[in-house]
Amino acid sequence: MAKTRPGISGTKPKQGKKDLDSYTIRGTNKVVRVGDCVLMRPSDSGKPPYVARIEKMEADSRNNVKVRVRWYYRPEESLGGRRQFHGAKELFLSDHYDVQSAHTIEGKCIVHSFKNYTKLEDVGAEDYYCRFEYKAATGAFTPDRVAVYCKCEMPYNPDDLMVQCEGCKDWYHPACVGMTIEEAKMLDHFVCSECSEDDVKRSQNGFHPPPVSDIKVEAKRQKR
C-alpha cells in the first residue's frame, strides 16, 4: 500500500459530501479545478512544497473542503534518488493518492510534458516537467528506457547545455569533449572526434532529428 505523505492527513472521504467544480485557494483569488496541479504545504517548513494533481474536490455540510490528489515525487523522494540527468524542475507522476484538506493548498503550478518544457523560452517558479510515471511501492518507472546522448551515455537533462556534432548528429556535454560552457557557446559549428568533415558533408544530405529541443534554446537558458 502506498505511503501517506508525512505530517499530512490521509483520511478517507465520508458519506454525504457534494462534489465541487472549483475551489479558491485560501488568502488568494486563485481558483483551482479538477485536473489542475497545485503546490501543497509540507509538514516541515524547511522543505519545498509538495506537488500534486487534483483528481476530485468535495465539501461536507460545514463546507469543509477535501481534495483527492495524485502526488508527484521529486527525484530525491524516489527509491533511486536524484541522478545526474534529472533536471531541477523534474517530477515523477506517482501512483500514490491521498485525500487532503484543501487548506493545505498554497498555490497553482504547471507540470509540462518533457517536450513542451524544453520549448519554454522562460522557465518560471511555477513551471515543472514530467517524463516518467513512478510506482511508489516498487520504485519502477514508465517508460523504463529513454534515449541517451554523449560519450557519457546519459539521458537528456534540459538544464545542461549540449552541442550537436554536424557529422553523426549526436549531442555532447561540453565537459565530455574537453570544452568549457563558455567555449561551447562561441562555436559556429562542432564536429566530434569520431567524425570528419567528409562525414559532415554526407550528413547534410540526410535528415537527423535533434533530441527534444533545439540547442539555441538551451544556450539561452545557460545565459540566465
Coordinates of C-alpha atoms in Angstrom, one line a residue:
M1 CA 0.0 0.0 0.0
A2 CA 1.3 3.4 -0.9
K3 CA 2.6 5.5 2.0
T4 CA 0.9 8.7 3.2
R5 CA 2.8 12.0 2.9
P6 CA 4.4 12.6 6.3
G7 CA 2.6 15.1 8.6
I8 CA -0.5 15.4 6.3
S9 CA -3.8 13.6 7.0
G10 CA -4.7 10.8 4.7
T11 CA -8.3 10.3 5.9
K12 CA -10.9 8.8 3.6
P13 CA -13.8 10.8 2.3
K14 CA -17.0 10.4 4.3
Q15 CA -20.5 9.9 3.0
G16 CA -22.9 12.8 2.4
K17 CA -20.4 15.1 0.6
K18 CA -21.0 17.1 -2.5
D19 CA -18.6 17.3 -5.4
L20 CA -17.2 20.7 -6.3
D21 CA -16.2 22.2 -9.6
S22 CA -13.7 24.7 -8.2
Y23 CA -12.0 25.9 -5.1
T24 CA -10.5 29.3 -4.3
I25 CA -7.2 29.0 -2.5
R26 CA -7.4 30.5 0.9
G27 CA -6.0 34.0 1.1
T28 CA -5.8 34.4 -2.7
N29 CA -8.1 34.9 -5.7
K30 CA -6.6 31.9 -7.5
V31 CA -9.1 29.2 -8.5
V32 CA -8.2 25.5 -8.9
R33 CA -10.2 22.9 -10.6
V34 CA -10.1 19.1 -11.1
G35 CA -7.1 18.3 -13.3
D36 CA -5.0 21.3 -12.1
C37 CA -1.6 20.9 -10.5
V38 CA -1.1 22.5 -7.1
L39 CA 1.6 23.2 -4.5
M40 CA 0.7 21.8 -1.1
R41 CA 2.2 22.8 2.3
P42 CA 4.7 20.3 3.7
S43 CA 4.8 19.4 7.4
D44 CA 8.5 20.6 7.5
S45 CA 8.6 24.3 6.7
G46 CA 12.2 23.9 5.6
K47 CA 11.2 21.6 2.7
P48 CA 9.8 22.7 -0.7
P49 CA 6.0 22.3 -1.2
Y50 CA 4.7 19.1 -2.4
V51 CA 3.3 19.0 -5.9
A52 CA 0.0 17.2 -6.7
R53 CA -2.7 16.9 -9.3
I54 CA -6.2 17.3 -8.2
E55 CA -8.4 14.3 -9.0
K56 CA -11.6 15.3 -7.1
M57 CA -12.9 18.0 -4.8
E58 CA -15.8 17.7 -2.3
A59 CA -17.3 19.6 0.6
D60 CA -19.2 18.5 3.7
S61 CA -22.3 20.1 5.3
R62 CA -20.0 22.5 7.1
N63 CA -18.3 23.5 3.9
N64 CA -15.0 21.8 4.8
V65 CA -13.3 21.1 1.5
K66 CA -11.3 18.0 0.9
V67 CA -9.3 17.2 -2.3
R68 CA -8.3 13.8 -3.6
V69 CA -4.8 14.2 -5.1
R70 CA -2.3 12.2 -7.1
W71 CA 1.2 13.1 -5.9
Y72 CA 4.2 14.0 -8.0
Y73 CA 7.5 12.9 -6.5
R74 CA 10.8 14.8 -6.8
P75 CA 13.8 12.6 -7.8
E76 CA 15.2 12.7 -4.3
E77 CA 12.0 11.2 -2.9
S78 CA 12.2 8.2 -5.2
L79 CA 13.9 4.9 -4.2
G80 CA 16.7 5.5 -6.6
G81 CA 17.3 9.1 -5.5
R82 CA 18.4 12.0 -7.7
R83 CA 20.7 11.3 -10.6
Q84 CA 22.8 13.4 -12.9
F85 CA 20.3 13.6 -15.7
H86 CA 17.4 14.7 -13.5
G87 CA 16.6 18.4 -14.0
A88 CA 16.0 20.8 -11.2
K89 CA 12.3 21.1 -12.1
E90 CA 11.8 17.4 -12.9
L91 CA 8.9 15.4 -11.2
F92 CA 7.6 11.9 -11.4
L93 CA 3.8 11.2 -11.6
S94 CA 3.3 8.6 -8.9
D95 CA 0.6 6.0 -8.2
H96 CA 0.3 7.5 -4.7
Y97 CA -3.1 9.0 -4.0
D98 CA -4.4 10.8 -0.8
V99 CA -7.3 12.8 0.5
Q100 CA -6.2 16.2 1.9
S101 CA -7.7 19.3 3.4
A102 CA -7.9 22.0 0.7
H103 CA -6.4 24.4 3.2
T104 CA -3.0 22.8 2.6
I105 CA -3.0 24.1 -1.0
E106 CA -0.6 27.0 -1.2
G107 CA -0.7 27.8 -4.9
K108 CA -1.0 26.6 -8.5
C109 CA 1.7 25.3 -10.8
I110 CA 2.1 23.8 -14.2
V111 CA 3.6 20.3 -14.9
H112 CA 4.5 20.3 -18.6
S113 CA 5.3 17.4 -20.8
F114 CA 9.1 17.0 -21.2
K115 CA 8.9 18.1 -24.8
N116 CA 6.8 21.2 -24.1
Y117 CA 9.1 22.1 -21.2
T118 CA 12.2 22.1 -23.4
K119 CA 10.5 24.6 -25.7
L120 CA 9.8 27.2 -23.0
E121 CA 11.8 30.4 -23.5
D122 CA 11.4 31.4 -19.9
V123 CA 11.1 28.9 -17.0
G124 CA 9.1 30.3 -14.1
A125 CA 9.0 29.2 -10.5
E126 CA 5.6 27.5 -11.2
D127 CA 6.9 25.5 -14.2
Y128 CA 7.8 21.8 -13.7
Y129 CA 8.0 18.9 -16.1
C130 CA 7.4 15.1 -16.0
R131 CA 8.7 12.4 -18.3
F132 CA 8.3 9.4 -16.1
E133 CA 5.5 7.7 -14.1
Y134 CA 6.6 6.2 -10.9
K135 CA 5.4 3.3 -8.7
A136 CA 6.0 4.3 -5.1
A137 CA 5.9 0.8 -3.7
T138 CA 8.4 -0.8 -6.1
G139 CA 10.4 2.2 -7.4
A140 CA 9.6 1.2 -11.0
F141 CA 9.5 3.8 -13.8
T142 CA 7.4 4.0 -17.0
P143 CA 9.0 4.2 -19.6
D144 CA 11.8 2.2 -18.2
R145 CA 14.1 3.3 -21.0
V146 CA 14.9 6.6 -22.7
A147 CA 17.3 7.8 -25.3
V148 CA 20.8 8.5 -24.2
Y149 CA 23.4 11.0 -25.6
C150 CA 27.0 12.0 -25.4
K151 CA 30.0 9.9 -24.6
C152 CA 28.7 9.5 -21.0
E153 CA 25.5 7.9 -22.4
M154 CA 23.2 9.8 -20.2
P155 CA 19.5 10.8 -20.8
Y156 CA 18.9 14.4 -21.7
N157 CA 18.9 17.0 -18.9
P158 CA 17.3 20.2 -20.1
D159 CA 19.3 22.2 -17.5
D160 CA 22.5 21.3 -19.3
L161 CA 24.0 23.0 -22.4
M162 CA 24.8 20.4 -25.1
V163 CA 26.4 20.8 -28.6
Q164 CA 25.5 18.8 -31.6
C165 CA 28.0 17.2 -33.9
E166 CA 27.3 18.1 -37.5
G167 CA 28.6 14.7 -38.6
C168 CA 26.9 12.0 -36.5
K169 CA 24.2 14.4 -35.2
D170 CA 24.8 13.1 -31.6
W171 CA 24.7 15.6 -28.7
Y172 CA 27.5 16.2 -26.3
H173 CA 28.1 17.9 -23.0
P174 CA 31.0 20.4 -23.4
A175 CA 32.9 18.9 -20.5
C176 CA 32.8 15.4 -22.1
V177 CA 34.5 16.7 -25.2
G178 CA 37.1 18.8 -23.4
M179 CA 35.4 22.2 -23.6
T180 CA 34.1 24.8 -21.2
I181 CA 30.5 26.0 -21.4
E182 CA 31.8 29.4 -22.5
E183 CA 33.8 27.9 -25.3
A184 CA 30.8 25.8 -26.5
K185 CA 28.6 29.0 -26.7
M186 CA 31.1 30.6 -29.0
L187 CA 31.2 27.7 -31.5
D188 CA 29.8 28.3 -35.1
H189 CA 29.8 24.5 -35.7
F190 CA 31.1 21.4 -33.9
V191 CA 32.5 18.1 -35.2
C192 CA 33.2 15.3 -32.7
S193 CA 36.5 13.4 -32.6
E194 CA 34.8 10.3 -34.2
C195 CA 33.7 12.3 -37.3
S196 CA 35.4 14.1 -40.1
E197 CA 34.5 17.0 -42.4
D198 CA 33.6 14.3 -45.0
D199 CA 31.1 12.9 -42.6
V200 CA 29.6 16.4 -42.2
K201 CA 29.1 16.8 -45.9
R202 CA 27.5 13.4 -46.2
S203 CA 25.1 14.0 -43.3
Q204 CA 23.9 17.2 -44.9
N205 CA 22.1 15.0 -47.5
G206 CA 20.0 13.2 -44.8
F207 CA 17.6 14.1 -42.1
H208 CA 18.6 13.6 -38.4
P209 CA 16.1 14.7 -35.7
P210 CA 17.6 16.5 -32.6
P211 CA 16.7 15.4 -29.1
V212 CA 13.6 17.2 -27.8
S213 CA 14.9 20.7 -28.1
D214 CA 17.0 22.9 -30.3
I215 CA 20.4 23.8 -29.0
K216 CA 19.7 27.5 -29.3
V217 CA 17.1 27.3 -26.7
E218 CA 19.5 25.6 -24.3
A219 CA 22.1 28.2 -24.9
K220 CA 19.7 30.9 -23.9
R221 CA 18.9 29.2 -20.6
Q222 CA 22.5 28.9 -19.7
K223 CA 22.9 32.7 -20.0
R224 CA 20.3 33.4 -17.4

